[in-house]
mmCIF file of N, CA and C in Angstrom:
data_model
loop_
_atom_site.group_PDB
_atom_site.id
_atom_site.type_symbol
_atom_site.label_atom_id
_atom_site.label_comp_id
_atom_site.label_asym_id
_atom_site.label_seq_id
_atom_site.Cartn_x
_atom_site.Cartn_y
_atom_site.Cartn_z
ATOM 1 N N MET A 18 100.752 105.331 63.677
ATOM 2 C CA MET A 18 101.756 104.561 64.368
ATOM 3 C C MET A 18 101.710 104.940 65.839
ATOM 4 N N GLY A 19 101.812 103.945 66.693
ATOM 5 C CA GLY A 19 101.832 104.168 68.120
ATOM 6 C C GLY A 19 103.238 104.071 68.671
ATOM 7 N N GLU A 20 103.366 104.411 69.926
ATOM 8 C CA GLU A 20 104.664 104.331 70.592
ATOM 9 C C GLU A 20 104.432 103.964 72.049
ATOM 10 N N ILE A 21 105.297 103.102 72.572
ATOM 11 C CA ILE A 21 105.229 102.724 73.975
ATOM 12 C C ILE A 21 106.642 102.524 74.492
ATOM 13 N N SER A 22 106.847 102.862 75.752
ATOM 14 C CA SER A 22 108.113 102.586 76.424
ATOM 15 C C SER A 22 107.913 101.367 77.317
ATOM 16 N N VAL A 23 108.831 100.420 77.208
ATOM 17 C CA VAL A 23 108.743 99.181 77.966
ATOM 18 C C VAL A 23 110.095 98.906 78.588
ATOM 19 N N ASP A 24 110.088 98.586 79.878
ATOM 20 C CA ASP A 24 111.327 98.180 80.545
ATOM 21 C C ASP A 24 111.810 96.878 79.907
ATOM 22 N N ARG A 25 113.090 96.764 79.717
ATOM 23 C CA ARG A 25 113.636 95.590 79.030
ATOM 24 C C ARG A 25 113.255 94.293 79.721
ATOM 25 N N ARG A 26 113.043 94.342 81.034
ATOM 26 C CA ARG A 26 112.668 93.130 81.774
ATOM 27 C C ARG A 26 111.222 92.724 81.510
ATOM 28 N N GLN A 27 110.444 93.603 80.880
ATOM 29 C CA GLN A 27 109.047 93.300 80.590
ATOM 30 C C GLN A 27 108.755 93.255 79.094
ATOM 31 N N LEU A 28 109.796 93.214 78.292
ATOM 32 C CA LEU A 28 109.611 93.190 76.846
ATOM 33 C C LEU A 28 108.793 91.975 76.407
ATOM 34 N N ASP A 29 108.925 90.870 77.135
ATOM 35 C CA ASP A 29 108.167 89.672 76.781
ATOM 36 C C ASP A 29 106.668 89.831 77.039
ATOM 37 N N HIS A 30 106.255 90.879 77.744
ATOM 38 C CA HIS A 30 104.829 91.150 77.926
ATOM 39 C C HIS A 30 104.231 91.705 76.638
ATOM 40 N N LEU A 31 105.081 92.279 75.810
ATOM 41 C CA LEU A 31 104.631 92.911 74.573
ATOM 42 C C LEU A 31 104.796 91.994 73.371
ATOM 43 N N LEU A 32 105.951 91.365 73.282
ATOM 44 C CA LEU A 32 106.293 90.572 72.103
ATOM 45 C C LEU A 32 106.335 89.087 72.422
ATOM 46 N N ALA A 33 105.947 88.270 71.463
ATOM 47 C CA ALA A 33 106.018 86.823 71.624
ATOM 48 C C ALA A 33 107.479 86.406 71.666
ATOM 49 N N ASP A 34 107.819 85.608 72.662
ATOM 50 C CA ASP A 34 109.193 85.133 72.834
ATOM 51 C C ASP A 34 109.115 83.706 73.356
ATOM 52 N N SER A 35 109.541 82.758 72.543
ATOM 53 C CA SER A 35 109.411 81.358 72.932
ATOM 54 C C SER A 35 110.243 81.009 74.162
ATOM 55 N N ALA A 36 111.249 81.804 74.480
ATOM 56 C CA ALA A 36 112.083 81.531 75.648
ATOM 57 C C ALA A 36 111.467 82.070 76.934
ATOM 58 N N SER A 37 110.410 82.848 76.821
ATOM 59 C CA SER A 37 109.788 83.480 77.975
ATOM 60 C C SER A 37 108.752 82.562 78.600
ATOM 61 N N ARG A 38 108.570 82.736 79.899
ATOM 62 C CA ARG A 38 107.523 81.996 80.596
ATOM 63 C C ARG A 38 106.244 82.824 80.699
ATOM 64 N N TYR A 39 106.259 84.051 80.178
ATOM 65 C CA TYR A 39 105.085 84.904 80.260
ATOM 66 C C TYR A 39 104.013 84.351 79.320
ATOM 67 N N ALA A 40 102.801 84.219 79.809
ATOM 68 C CA ALA A 40 101.767 83.452 79.117
ATOM 69 C C ALA A 40 101.173 84.116 77.881
ATOM 70 N N VAL A 41 100.724 85.356 77.960
ATOM 71 C CA VAL A 41 99.985 85.951 76.853
ATOM 72 C C VAL A 41 100.577 87.308 76.482
ATOM 73 N N PRO A 42 101.582 87.331 75.628
ATOM 74 C CA PRO A 42 102.110 88.628 75.219
ATOM 75 C C PRO A 42 101.080 89.381 74.384
ATOM 76 N N TYR A 43 101.148 90.680 74.461
ATOM 77 C CA TYR A 43 100.198 91.554 73.773
ATOM 78 C C TYR A 43 100.193 91.313 72.270
ATOM 79 N N GLN A 44 101.360 91.029 71.709
ATOM 80 C CA GLN A 44 101.462 90.793 70.267
ATOM 81 C C GLN A 44 100.514 89.679 69.837
ATOM 82 N N GLU A 45 100.455 88.596 70.585
ATOM 83 C CA GLU A 45 99.584 87.480 70.234
ATOM 84 C C GLU A 45 98.111 87.862 70.382
ATOM 85 N N ALA A 46 97.786 88.585 71.451
ATOM 86 C CA ALA A 46 96.399 89.015 71.660
ATOM 87 C C ALA A 46 95.960 89.959 70.537
ATOM 88 N N PHE A 47 96.830 90.901 70.163
ATOM 89 C CA PHE A 47 96.511 91.836 69.086
ATOM 90 C C PHE A 47 96.272 91.071 67.780
ATOM 91 N N ALA A 48 97.137 90.129 67.471
ATOM 92 C CA ALA A 48 97.009 89.365 66.225
ATOM 93 C C ALA A 48 95.696 88.575 66.197
ATOM 94 N N ALA A 49 95.332 87.995 67.323
ATOM 95 C CA ALA A 49 94.080 87.235 67.383
ATOM 96 C C ALA A 49 92.873 88.158 67.184
ATOM 97 N N LEU A 50 92.917 89.326 67.812
ATOM 98 C CA LEU A 50 91.825 90.290 67.628
ATOM 99 C C LEU A 50 91.756 90.778 66.180
ATOM 100 N N ALA A 51 92.909 90.971 65.562
ATOM 101 C CA ALA A 51 92.943 91.446 64.171
ATOM 102 C C ALA A 51 92.266 90.453 63.237
ATOM 103 N N VAL A 52 92.412 89.182 63.520
ATOM 104 C CA VAL A 52 91.777 88.159 62.684
ATOM 105 C C VAL A 52 90.273 88.106 62.948
ATOM 106 N N SER A 53 89.906 88.149 64.213
ATOM 107 C CA SER A 53 88.500 87.938 64.594
ATOM 108 C C SER A 53 87.607 89.163 64.480
ATOM 109 N N TYR A 54 88.193 90.360 64.574
ATOM 110 C CA TYR A 54 87.375 91.562 64.690
ATOM 111 C C TYR A 54 87.494 92.534 63.522
ATOM 112 N N GLN A 55 88.127 92.127 62.435
ATOM 113 C CA GLN A 55 88.193 93.005 61.264
ATOM 114 C C GLN A 55 86.778 93.310 60.800
ATOM 115 N N GLY A 56 86.511 94.572 60.537
ATOM 116 C CA GLY A 56 85.198 94.992 60.084
ATOM 117 C C GLY A 56 84.223 95.330 61.203
ATOM 118 N N ARG A 57 84.597 95.029 62.427
ATOM 119 C CA ARG A 57 83.726 95.342 63.571
ATOM 120 C C ARG A 57 83.932 96.788 63.997
ATOM 121 N N PRO A 58 82.989 97.350 64.735
ATOM 122 C CA PRO A 58 83.117 98.746 65.184
ATOM 123 C C PRO A 58 84.284 98.937 66.157
ATOM 124 N N VAL A 59 84.915 100.083 66.039
ATOM 125 C CA VAL A 59 86.037 100.437 66.917
ATOM 126 C C VAL A 59 85.615 100.344 68.384
ATOM 127 N N GLU A 60 84.388 100.791 68.684
ATOM 128 C CA GLU A 60 83.901 100.792 70.069
ATOM 129 C C GLU A 60 83.824 99.384 70.645
ATOM 130 N N THR A 61 83.694 98.384 69.808
ATOM 131 C CA THR A 61 83.659 96.992 70.249
ATOM 132 C C THR A 61 85.071 96.482 70.531
ATOM 133 N N ILE A 62 86.029 96.961 69.777
ATOM 134 C CA ILE A 62 87.402 96.452 69.841
ATOM 135 C C ILE A 62 88.199 97.083 70.983
ATOM 136 N N VAL A 63 87.986 98.363 71.256
ATOM 137 C CA VAL A 63 88.784 99.067 72.265
ATOM 138 C C VAL A 63 88.772 98.363 73.627
ATOM 139 N N PRO A 64 87.610 97.972 74.168
ATOM 140 C CA PRO A 64 87.639 97.304 75.475
ATOM 141 C C PRO A 64 88.424 95.986 75.464
ATOM 142 N N LEU A 65 88.397 95.286 74.347
ATOM 143 C CA LEU A 65 89.152 94.038 74.237
ATOM 144 C C LEU A 65 90.647 94.310 74.229
ATOM 145 N N LEU A 66 91.054 95.354 73.522
ATOM 146 C CA LEU A 66 92.467 95.745 73.531
ATOM 147 C C LEU A 66 92.894 96.209 74.914
ATOM 148 N N ARG A 67 92.032 96.974 75.578
ATOM 149 C CA ARG A 67 92.343 97.450 76.934
ATOM 150 C C ARG A 67 92.554 96.260 77.874
ATOM 151 N N ASP A 68 91.674 95.263 77.795
ATOM 152 C CA ASP A 68 91.816 94.067 78.633
ATOM 153 C C ASP A 68 93.127 93.345 78.339
ATOM 154 N N ALA A 69 93.465 93.207 77.060
ATOM 155 C CA ALA A 69 94.712 92.540 76.679
ATOM 156 C C ALA A 69 95.924 93.319 77.188
ATOM 157 N N ALA A 70 95.865 94.638 77.087
ATOM 158 C CA ALA A 70 96.973 95.478 77.572
ATOM 159 C C ALA A 70 97.104 95.369 79.087
ATOM 160 N N GLU A 71 95.984 95.342 79.779
ATOM 161 C CA GLU A 71 96.034 95.216 81.241
ATOM 162 C C GLU A 71 96.583 93.858 81.658
ATOM 163 N N ARG A 72 96.189 92.789 80.961
ATOM 164 C CA ARG A 72 96.731 91.458 81.272
ATOM 165 C C ARG A 72 98.233 91.410 81.036
ATOM 166 N N ALA A 73 98.693 92.150 80.036
ATOM 167 C CA ALA A 73 100.126 92.177 79.713
ATOM 168 C C ALA A 73 100.873 93.236 80.519
ATOM 169 N N LEU A 74 100.144 93.955 81.382
ATOM 170 C CA LEU A 74 100.747 94.997 82.231
ATOM 171 C C LEU A 74 101.381 96.106 81.401
ATOM 172 N N LEU A 75 100.719 96.479 80.314
ATOM 173 C CA LEU A 75 101.220 97.535 79.431
ATOM 174 C C LEU A 75 100.342 98.766 79.552
ATOM 175 N N GLY A 76 100.955 99.934 79.489
ATOM 176 C CA GLY A 76 100.238 101.186 79.689
ATOM 177 C C GLY A 76 99.964 101.961 78.418
ATOM 178 N N PHE A 77 99.150 101.410 77.541
ATOM 179 C CA PHE A 77 98.750 102.161 76.360
ATOM 180 C C PHE A 77 97.766 103.249 76.761
ATOM 181 N N THR A 78 97.857 104.396 76.098
ATOM 182 C CA THR A 78 96.898 105.471 76.355
ATOM 183 C C THR A 78 95.580 105.129 75.662
ATOM 184 N N PRO A 79 94.486 105.773 76.079
ATOM 185 C CA PRO A 79 93.219 105.552 75.370
ATOM 186 C C PRO A 79 93.326 105.871 73.874
ATOM 187 N N ALA A 80 94.062 106.911 73.525
ATOM 188 C CA ALA A 80 94.238 107.257 72.104
ATOM 189 C C ALA A 80 94.982 106.151 71.359
ATOM 190 N N ASP A 81 95.991 105.553 71.993
ATOM 191 C CA ASP A 81 96.712 104.437 71.368
ATOM 192 C C ASP A 81 95.763 103.278 71.084
ATOM 193 N N LEU A 82 94.916 102.979 72.060
ATOM 194 C CA LEU A 82 93.993 101.857 71.896
ATOM 195 C C LEU A 82 92.987 102.121 70.783
ATOM 196 N N VAL A 83 92.527 103.360 70.664
ATOM 197 C CA VAL A 83 91.602 103.712 69.580
ATOM 198 C C VAL A 83 92.310 103.571 68.228
ATOM 199 N N ASP A 84 93.553 104.027 68.126
ATOM 200 C CA ASP A 84 94.307 103.884 66.873
ATOM 201 C C ASP A 84 94.467 102.413 66.499
ATOM 202 N N GLN A 85 94.790 101.597 67.492
ATOM 203 C CA GLN A 85 94.951 100.166 67.234
ATOM 204 C C GLN A 85 93.627 99.545 66.805
ATOM 205 N N ALA A 86 92.544 99.942 67.460
ATOM 206 C CA ALA A 86 91.216 99.415 67.126
ATOM 207 C C ALA A 86 90.814 99.826 65.704
ATOM 208 N N ARG A 87 91.154 101.033 65.315
ATOM 209 C CA ARG A 87 90.857 101.478 63.947
ATOM 210 C C ARG A 87 91.595 100.619 62.919
ATOM 211 N N ALA A 88 92.843 100.314 63.221
ATOM 212 C CA ALA A 88 93.623 99.473 62.310
ATOM 213 C C ALA A 88 93.008 98.080 62.205
ATOM 214 N N ILE A 89 92.619 97.516 63.336
ATOM 215 C CA ILE A 89 91.995 96.189 63.322
ATOM 216 C C ILE A 89 90.690 96.237 62.539
ATOM 217 N N SER A 90 89.864 97.224 62.817
ATOM 218 C CA SER A 90 88.566 97.332 62.155
ATOM 219 C C SER A 90 88.709 97.452 60.647
ATOM 220 N N SER A 91 89.658 98.245 60.209
ATOM 221 C CA SER A 91 89.830 98.486 58.769
ATOM 222 C C SER A 91 90.692 97.441 58.078
ATOM 223 N N GLY A 92 91.418 96.643 58.854
ATOM 224 C CA GLY A 92 92.329 95.670 58.256
ATOM 225 C C GLY A 92 93.662 96.266 57.849
ATOM 226 N N ALA A 93 93.904 97.522 58.259
ATOM 227 C CA ALA A 93 95.159 98.195 57.903
ATOM 228 C C ALA A 93 96.296 97.713 58.808
ATOM 229 N N PRO A 94 97.524 97.728 58.301
ATOM 230 C CA PRO A 94 98.670 97.394 59.149
ATOM 231 C C PRO A 94 98.811 98.432 60.264
ATOM 232 N N TYR A 95 99.354 98.015 61.388
ATOM 233 C CA TYR A 95 99.580 98.928 62.504
ATOM 234 C C TYR A 95 101.032 98.834 62.908
ATOM 235 N N GLU A 96 101.701 99.974 62.944
ATOM 236 C CA GLU A 96 103.100 100.020 63.362
ATOM 237 C C GLU A 96 103.171 100.537 64.781
ATOM 238 N N LEU A 97 103.990 99.886 65.583
ATOM 239 C CA LEU A 97 104.191 100.287 66.968
ATOM 240 C C LEU A 97 105.683 100.472 67.207
ATOM 241 N N ARG A 98 106.063 101.678 67.573
ATOM 242 C CA ARG A 98 107.454 101.957 67.917
ATOM 243 C C ARG A 98 107.631 101.614 69.396
ATOM 244 N N ILE A 99 108.627 100.788 69.682
ATOM 245 C CA ILE A 99 108.874 100.337 71.053
ATOM 246 C C ILE A 99 110.186 100.947 71.530
ATOM 247 N N ARG A 100 110.095 101.690 72.622
ATOM 248 C CA ARG A 100 111.296 102.250 73.251
ATOM 249 C C ARG A 100 111.595 101.374 74.462
ATOM 250 N N VAL A 101 112.733 100.714 74.431
ATOM 251 C CA VAL A 101 113.130 99.830 75.519
ATOM 252 C C VAL A 101 113.930 100.641 76.521
ATOM 253 N N THR A 102 113.486 100.579 77.786
ATOM 254 C CA THR A 102 114.140 101.322 78.849
ATOM 255 C C THR A 102 114.807 100.358 79.822
ATOM 256 N N GLY A 103 115.575 100.882 80.725
ATOM 257 C CA GLY A 103 116.264 100.057 81.719
ATOM 258 C C GLY A 103 117.608 99.610 81.225
ATOM 259 N N ARG A 104 118.349 99.057 82.131
ATOM 260 C CA ARG A 104 119.701 98.594 81.772
ATOM 261 C C ARG A 104 119.768 97.126 81.576
#
């Protein structure tokens, strides 16, 4: 399980929200990669996750990205604990 802190004003960068104008939340990118890259090597998936995180302006650590890539590669569920910061 991973963990990330996100300012409440940027929560839509992480999660899909139909009321948001933010174009590509990380949740959607992760789900698309999970469908397309199951069974592929972790080393192939990590750069794609890094790009998605950078587009969403999220600061996952390299270890977080490797954990996520392992879950995608194996088809295992991935849990992410989100700590919302800000007022």
